[in-house]
CSV table of C-alpha atoms and ligand atoms in Angstrom, one decimal:
chain,number,residue,atom,x,y,z
A,1,MET,CA,-8.5,22.5,-9.4
A,2,THR,CA,-6.8,21.1,-12.6
A,3,TRP,CA,-4.1,18.4,-12.0
A,4,ASP,CA,-1.4,20.9,-13.1
A,5,ARG,CA,-2.3,23.3,-10.5
A,6,ARG,CA,-2.6,20.8,-7.9
A,7,LEU,CA,0.9,19.6,-8.9
A,8,THR,CA,2.1,23.4,-8.6
A,9,ALA,CA,0.6,23.6,-5.2
A,10,ALA,CA,2.4,20.3,-3.9
A,11,ALA,CA,5.6,21.6,-5.7
A,12,ASN,CA,5.2,24.9,-4.0
A,13,PHE,CA,4.8,23.2,-0.5
A,14,ILE,CA,8.1,21.5,-1.0
A,15,ARG,CA,9.8,24.5,-2.5
A,16,GLY,CA,8.8,26.8,0.4
A,17,ARG,CA,9.9,24.5,3.2
A,18,ASP,CA,12.9,22.6,4.5
A,19,ASP,CA,13.4,19.7,6.9
A,20,PHE,CA,10.8,17.1,6.0
A,21,LEU,CA,9.5,13.9,7.6
A,22,VAL,CA,8.4,11.5,4.9
A,23,VAL,CA,6.2,8.8,6.2
A,24,SER,CA,3.8,6.0,4.5
A,25,HIS,CA,1.4,3.6,6.1
A,26,VAL,CA,1.5,0.9,8.5
A,27,GLN,CA,2.7,-2.4,7.2
A,28,PRO,CA,4.1,-0.9,4.2
A,29,ASP,CA,3.9,-2.5,0.6
A,30,GLY,CA,5.7,-1.9,-2.5
A,31,ASP,CA,3.9,1.3,-3.4
A,32,ALA,CA,4.5,2.8,0.1
A,33,ILE,CA,8.2,2.3,0.2
A,34,SER,CA,8.8,3.1,-3.4
A,35,SER,CA,6.8,6.3,-2.8
A,36,THR,CA,8.7,7.1,0.3
A,37,VAL,CA,12.3,6.7,-1.3
A,38,ALA,CA,11.0,8.4,-4.6
A,39,THR,CA,9.9,11.5,-2.3
A,40,ALA,CA,13.2,11.4,-0.6
A,41,TRP,CA,15.0,11.2,-3.9
A,42,LEU,CA,13.2,14.2,-5.0
A,43,LEU,CA,14.0,16.1,-1.7
A,44,ASP,CA,17.6,15.0,-2.1
A,45,LYS,CA,17.9,16.5,-5.4
A,46,LEU,CA,16.3,19.6,-4.4
A,47,GLY,CA,19.0,19.8,-1.6
A,48,LYS,CA,16.3,19.6,1.3
A,49,LYS,CA,16.8,18.0,4.6
A,50,TYR,CA,14.5,15.2,5.5
A,51,ALA,CA,14.1,12.0,7.4
A,52,MET,CA,12.1,8.9,6.7
A,53,TYR,CA,10.2,7.2,9.2
A,54,ASN,CA,7.7,4.1,9.1
A,55,ASP,CA,5.6,2.6,11.8
A,56,GLY,CA,6.7,-0.9,10.5
A,57,PRO,CA,10.0,-2.4,9.0
A,58,VAL,CA,10.7,-2.2,5.4
A,59,PRO,CA,9.9,-5.7,4.0
A,60,SER,CA,13.3,-7.2,3.2
A,61,ARG,CA,12.3,-8.0,-0.4
A,62,LEU,CA,12.2,-4.2,-0.9
A,63,GLY,CA,15.5,-3.6,0.6
A,64,TYR,CA,17.2,-3.1,-2.9
A,65,LEU,CA,15.3,0.4,-3.2
A,66,TRP,CA,17.6,3.3,-3.1
A,67,ASN,CA,17.8,4.7,0.5
A,68,SER,CA,15.3,2.2,1.9
A,69,GLY,CA,17.9,1.4,4.8
A,70,ALA,CA,17.6,4.9,6.0
A,71,ILE,CA,14.0,4.6,6.5
A,72,ALA,CA,13.8,4.6,10.3
A,73,THR,CA,11.4,2.4,12.4
A,74,ALA,CA,10.5,1.8,16.0
A,75,SER,CA,13.1,-1.0,16.0
A,76,THR,CA,16.0,0.6,14.0
A,77,GLY,CA,16.1,4.1,15.7
A,78,LEU,CA,13.4,6.9,16.2
A,79,PRO,CA,13.7,10.4,14.7
A,80,GLN,CA,15.6,12.8,16.8
A,81,LYS,CA,12.8,15.4,17.0
A,82,ALA,CA,9.0,16.0,15.9
A,83,TYR,CA,8.8,17.6,12.5
A,84,ARG,CA,6.6,20.5,11.3
A,85,ASN,CA,6.8,19.7,7.7
A,86,VAL,CA,5.5,16.4,6.8
A,87,ILE,CA,4.9,14.5,3.5
A,88,MET,CA,2.6,11.3,4.0
A,89,VAL,CA,2.6,9.1,1.0
A,90,ASP,CA,-0.1,6.1,0.1
A,91,CYS,CA,-2.1,6.7,3.4
A,92,ALA,CA,-5.7,6.4,2.7
A,93,ASP,CA,-6.3,8.1,5.9
A,94,PHE,CA,-4.5,10.2,8.6
A,95,ALA,CA,-4.4,7.1,10.9
A,96,ARG,CA,-2.7,5.0,8.5
A,97,ALA,CA,0.5,6.5,9.5
A,98,GLY,CA,0.1,4.7,12.8
A,99,GLY,CA,2.9,5.3,15.3
A,100,ALA,CA,4.7,7.7,12.6
A,101,ARG,CA,2.5,10.2,13.9
A,102,ASP,CA,4.2,10.5,17.2
A,103,TRP,CA,6.8,12.2,15.3
A,104,PHE,CA,4.6,15.0,13.9
A,105,ALA,CA,5.1,18.4,15.8
A,106,GLU,CA,2.1,20.2,17.1
A,107,GLY,CA,0.3,21.8,14.2
A,108,ALA,CA,2.4,20.1,11.7
A,109,GLU,CA,1.6,20.8,8.0
A,110,ILE,CA,1.0,18.0,5.9
A,111,LEU,CA,1.4,17.4,2.1
A,112,ASN,CA,-0.8,14.4,1.5
A,113,ILE,CA,0.0,12.4,-1.6
A,114,ASP,CA,-2.3,9.4,-2.5
A,115,HIS,CA,-4.5,7.4,-4.8
A,116,HIS,CA,-7.0,5.8,-2.5
A,117,PRO,CA,-10.6,6.8,-3.3
A,118,THR,CA,-11.3,6.7,0.5
A,119,ASN,CA,-8.8,9.4,1.0
A,120,ASP,CA,-10.6,12.4,2.8
A,121,GLY,CA,-8.0,15.2,1.9
A,122,PHE,CA,-6.5,15.5,5.4
A,123,GLY,CA,-3.5,17.4,4.4
A,124,LEU,CA,-2.9,21.3,4.2
A,125,VAL,CA,-2.0,20.4,0.6
A,126,ASN,CA,-3.5,17.4,-1.1
A,127,LEU,CA,-2.1,15.5,-4.3
A,128,LEU,CA,-4.7,13.0,-4.9
A,129,ARG,CA,-5.6,11.3,-8.0
A,130,PHE,CA,-7.9,8.3,-7.5
A,131,GLU,CA,-7.5,7.1,-11.0
A,132,ALA,CA,-3.7,6.7,-10.6
A,133,ALA,CA,-2.8,3.0,-10.2
A,134,ALA,CA,-0.1,3.7,-7.6
A,135,THR,CA,1.3,6.6,-5.5
A,136,ALA,CA,4.3,6.1,-7.3
A,137,GLU,CA,2.3,7.1,-10.5
A,138,ILE,CA,1.8,10.4,-8.8
A,139,LEU,CA,5.2,10.9,-7.8
A,140,PHE,CA,6.5,10.5,-11.4
A,141,ASP,CA,4.2,13.4,-12.2
A,142,LEU,CA,5.6,15.5,-9.2
A,143,ILE,CA,9.1,14.6,-10.1
A,144,ARG,CA,8.7,16.0,-13.6
A,145,THR,CA,7.1,19.2,-12.3
A,146,PHE,CA,10.7,20.1,-11.2
A,147,ASN,CA,12.3,19.2,-14.4
A,148,LEU,CA,14.6,16.5,-12.9
A,149,PRO,CA,15.7,13.6,-15.0
A,150,PHE,CA,15.2,10.1,-13.8
A,151,ASP,CA,18.1,8.1,-12.8
A,152,ALA,CA,18.2,4.3,-12.2
A,153,ASP,CA,17.3,4.7,-8.5
A,154,SER,CA,14.3,6.9,-9.0
A,155,ALA,CA,13.2,5.1,-12.1
A,156,THR,CA,13.5,1.7,-10.0
A,157,ALA,CA,11.4,3.1,-7.1
A,158,VAL,CA,8.5,4.3,-9.3
A,159,TYR,CA,8.6,1.1,-11.6
A,160,THR,CA,8.4,-1.0,-8.2
A,161,GLY,CA,5.3,1.1,-7.0
A,162,LEU,CA,3.6,0.5,-10.5
A,163,LEU,CA,4.7,-3.2,-10.6
A,164,THR,CA,3.3,-4.0,-7.2
A,165,ASP,CA,0.2,-2.0,-7.1
A,166,THR,CA,-0.8,-3.4,-10.6
A,167,GLY,CA,-0.1,-7.0,-9.5
A,168,GLY,CA,2.5,-7.1,-12.2
A,169,PHE,CA,0.8,-4.8,-15.0
A,170,ARG,CA,-2.2,-7.4,-14.7
A,171,TYR,CA,-4.8,-5.5,-12.6
A,172,SER,CA,-7.7,-3.3,-14.2
A,173,ASN,CA,-5.8,-0.3,-13.0
A,174,THR,CA,-2.9,-1.1,-15.4
A,175,SER,CA,-4.0,1.9,-17.8
A,176,ALA,CA,-2.0,3.0,-21.0
A,177,ALA,CA,-0.5,5.9,-18.7
A,178,VAL,CA,1.0,3.2,-16.4
A,179,MET,CA,2.8,1.3,-19.3
A,180,ASN,CA,4.0,4.4,-20.7
A,181,ILE,CA,5.6,5.4,-17.5
A,182,ALA,CA,6.9,2.1,-16.9
A,183,SER,CA,8.4,2.3,-20.3
A,184,ARG,CA,10.1,5.6,-19.6
A,185,MET,CA,11.4,4.1,-16.3
A,186,LEU,CA,12.9,1.2,-18.1
A,187,ASN,CA,14.7,3.7,-20.4
A,188,ALA,CA,15.8,5.4,-17.3
A,189,GLY,CA,17.6,2.4,-15.8
A,190,ALA,CA,14.9,0.2,-14.2
A,191,ASP,CA,15.6,-3.5,-14.6
A,192,GLY,CA,12.2,-5.0,-15.5
A,193,PRO,CA,13.0,-8.5,-15.6
A,194,GLY,CA,15.0,-8.4,-12.6
A,195,LEU,CA,12.2,-6.5,-10.5
A,196,ALA,CA,9.3,-8.9,-11.9
A,197,ASP,CA,11.8,-12.0,-10.5
A,198,ARG,CA,12.3,-10.4,-7.2
A,199,LEU,CA,8.7,-9.1,-6.4
A,200,LEU,CA,6.5,-11.5,-8.6
A,201,GLU,CA,8.1,-14.9,-8.8
A,202,ARG,CA,10.6,-15.5,-6.0
A,203,MET,CA,9.0,-16.8,-2.8
A,204,THR,CA,10.0,-16.7,0.9
A,205,MET,CA,10.3,-20.0,2.7
A,206,GLY,CA,7.9,-18.5,5.2
A,207,GLN,CA,5.4,-17.5,2.3
A,208,MET,CA,5.3,-21.4,1.2
A,209,LYS,CA,4.8,-22.4,4.8
A,210,MET,CA,1.7,-20.2,5.2
A,211,ILE,CA,0.4,-21.3,1.9
A,212,GLN,CA,0.8,-24.9,3.1
A,213,ARG,CA,-1.1,-24.2,6.2
A,214,ALA,CA,-3.9,-21.8,4.7
A,215,LEU,CA,-5.0,-23.8,1.8
A,216,PRO,CA,-6.4,-26.8,3.3
A,217,ARG,CA,-8.7,-24.4,5.3
A,218,LEU,CA,-10.3,-22.8,2.0
A,219,ALA,CA,-13.9,-22.2,2.7
A,220,PHE,CA,-16.7,-21.1,0.4
A,221,SER,CA,-20.2,-19.6,0.7
A,222,ASP,CA,-23.1,-22.0,-0.2
A,223,ASP,CA,-23.1,-20.5,-3.8
A,224,GLN,CA,-19.2,-20.6,-4.0
A,225,ARG,CA,-19.1,-16.9,-4.9
A,226,ILE,CA,-17.2,-16.0,-1.7
A,227,GLY,CA,-14.1,-17.7,-0.9
A,228,TRP,CA,-11.9,-17.2,2.4
A,229,LEU,CA,-8.8,-18.3,4.2
A,230,TRP,CA,-7.6,-17.6,7.7
A,231,VAL,CA,-4.2,-17.6,9.5
A,232,THR,CA,-3.8,-17.5,13.3
A,233,THR,CA,-1.0,-15.9,15.3
A,234,ASP,CA,0.1,-19.7,16.3
A,235,ASP,CA,0.8,-20.3,12.5
A,236,LEU,CA,3.2,-17.3,12.3
A,237,SER,CA,4.8,-18.0,15.4
A,238,GLU,CA,5.1,-22.1,14.5
A,239,THR,CA,6.5,-21.4,11.1
A,240,GLY,CA,8.6,-18.3,11.7
A,241,ALA,CA,6.8,-16.5,9.0
A,242,LYS,CA,6.6,-12.9,9.0
A,243,SER,CA,3.6,-10.5,8.3
A,244,GLU,CA,4.9,-9.7,4.8
A,245,ASP,CA,5.0,-13.4,4.0
A,246,LEU,CA,1.0,-13.3,3.9
A,247,GLU,CA,1.0,-11.0,1.0
A,248,GLY,CA,-0.7,-12.8,-2.0
A,249,LEU,CA,-2.4,-15.4,-0.2
A,250,VAL,CA,-5.7,-13.6,-0.4
A,251,ASN,CA,-5.5,-14.1,-4.4
A,252,TYR,CA,-6.0,-17.8,-4.0
A,253,PRO,CA,-9.7,-17.7,-3.3
A,254,ARG,CA,-10.0,-14.8,-5.3
A,255,ASN,CA,-8.4,-16.3,-8.4
A,256,ILE,CA,-11.0,-19.2,-8.4
A,257,GLU,CA,-13.4,-19.4,-11.2
A,258,GLY,CA,-16.9,-18.2,-10.3
A,259,VAL,CA,-15.6,-16.6,-6.9
A,260,GLU,CA,-16.5,-12.9,-6.9
A,261,VAL,CA,-14.8,-11.9,-3.5
A,262,GLY,CA,-11.8,-13.7,-2.0
A,263,ILE,CA,-10.9,-12.8,1.7
A,264,LEU,CA,-8.1,-13.4,4.0
A,265,PHE,CA,-8.3,-13.4,7.8
A,266,LYS,CA,-5.4,-12.9,9.8
A,267,GLN,CA,-5.4,-13.2,13.3
A,268,ILE,CA,-3.5,-10.6,15.1
A,269,GLY,CA,-4.5,-11.1,18.6
A,270,SER,CA,-7.1,-13.1,20.7
A,271,ASP,CA,-9.8,-10.3,20.1
A,272,ALA,CA,-8.1,-8.7,16.8
A,273,VAL,CA,-8.3,-9.7,13.3
A,274,LYS,CA,-7.0,-8.1,9.9
A,275,VAL,CA,-9.0,-8.7,6.9
A,276,SER,CA,-8.1,-8.3,3.3
A,277,LEU,CA,-10.6,-8.3,0.6
A,278,ARG,CA,-10.2,-8.9,-3.1
A,279,SER,CA,-13.2,-8.6,-5.6
A,280,ALA,CA,-13.5,-9.7,-9.2
A,281,GLY,CA,-15.3,-6.6,-10.0
A,282,LEU,CA,-18.9,-7.1,-9.2
A,283,VAL,CA,-18.7,-6.2,-5.5
A,284,ASP,CA,-17.1,-2.9,-4.0
A,285,VAL,CA,-15.2,-4.2,-1.2
A,286,ALA,CA,-14.0,-0.7,-0.4
A,287,ALA,CA,-17.6,0.0,0.9
A,288,VAL,CA,-17.8,-3.6,2.8
A,289,SER,CA,-14.6,-2.4,4.6
A,290,GLN,CA,-15.9,0.9,5.5
A,291,GLN,CA,-18.8,-0.9,7.5
A,292,PHE,CA,-16.0,-2.2,9.7
A,293,GLY,CA,-14.1,1.2,9.7
A,294,GLY,CA,-11.6,0.2,7.0
A,295,GLY,CA,-11.3,1.3,3.6
A,296,GLY,CA,-9.2,1.0,0.3
A,297,HIS,CA,-10.1,0.3,-3.5
A,298,VAL,CA,-13.2,-1.0,-5.1
A,299,ARG,CA,-11.3,-4.4,-5.9
A,300,ALA,CA,-8.9,-4.4,-3.0
A,301,ALA,CA,-9.5,-3.3,0.6
A,302,GLY,CA,-9.0,-4.2,4.1
A,303,CYS,CA,-10.3,-3.6,7.8
A,304,ARG,CA,-9.8,-4.7,11.3
A,305,LEU,CA,-12.2,-6.1,13.7
A,306,SER,CA,-12.0,-6.3,17.4
A,307,ALA,CA,-13.4,-9.9,17.7
A,308,PRO,CA,-12.3,-13.4,17.9
A,309,LEU,CA,-11.4,-15.1,14.6
A,310,GLU,CA,-14.7,-16.9,14.2
A,311,GLU,CA,-16.8,-14.0,14.8
A,312,ALA,CA,-15.0,-11.7,12.5
A,313,ILE,CA,-15.3,-14.4,9.8
A,314,ARG,CA,-18.9,-14.5,10.3
A,315,GLN,CA,-19.4,-10.8,10.3
A,316,VAL,CA,-17.4,-10.2,7.3
A,317,VAL,CA,-18.8,-12.9,5.2
A,318,ASP,CA,-22.2,-11.9,6.2
A,319,ALA,CA,-21.6,-8.4,4.9
A,320,THR,CA,-20.1,-9.5,1.8
A,321,ARG,CA,-22.8,-11.8,1.2
A,322,LYS,CA,-25.3,-8.8,1.5
A,323,ALA,CA,-23.1,-6.5,-0.8
A,324,LEU,CA,-23.1,-9.5,-3.4
A,325,GLU,CA,-27.0,-9.7,-3.1
A,326,GLU,CA,-27.4,-6.0,-3.8
A,327,ALA,CA,-25.0,-6.1,-6.7
A,328,GLY,CA,-26.8,-9.0,-8.5
B,401,MN,MN1,-0.7,2.4,-3.2
């Protein structure tokens, strides 16, 4: 099916229904929240009823996004009912919606909008484009399908998704198409320098405290092509840092000259570890993550292990070492 026909199918899903639940993934990032509110903006402009829900809270640094305060979470208030019409954005698989799935009605019909190459097309209608830098890039196309002009709210949302998923227009997914859309969003009222300052430059105290703790632990494989850091549940509780304060930490090992894969291990329980992997390009870290039931992109992926921290480090570093040997 051509991209235009997929867009039409997604548009028809929205046109033919009303009363939607819009959800993204657990521990939502910039693209997840941006895509959620951009979808809500579209539904709002079409006069549709909708609710937004997320398994986790909206990171405070994204609180400026239009209507982000209306995204319900377990702590701020639950939806009033289960929904038959669901739009899932930026979710690599069905389970990524986490606890939000409790609000899907039996036999709910799903519009699946995503850019993760590991997405298996779990929706009734799937609007998937793996070359897209961000789900927000796909939403740009979807909004245009309805011939709706962008305003500052929707432009800021789409721009934010692009900015965050391209690491500030720096990663290899920063295509000409991305810059073209970003340019249009600036014309429509997105504040480029303001968003860059807020999302790329500014650092919370929690973030700095976690950097202080994590950097002395920086470890390398013998050939120094794999570098990793870890943080414990105690680090978070003792510094008062939040989970969102760990964003970007994995880039420290990854950015070192000669390092092919950077890894961050985050202990989330005595036998549970969340792992983020970043590749310089040689190793497909999505494939490494899939060995542990995770997924993601070639250069940025993640997984969870039910193991003590030291055991998780050993297993993932070993798997990465093998992938690196195979890649040459
Ligand atoms: Mn994304």
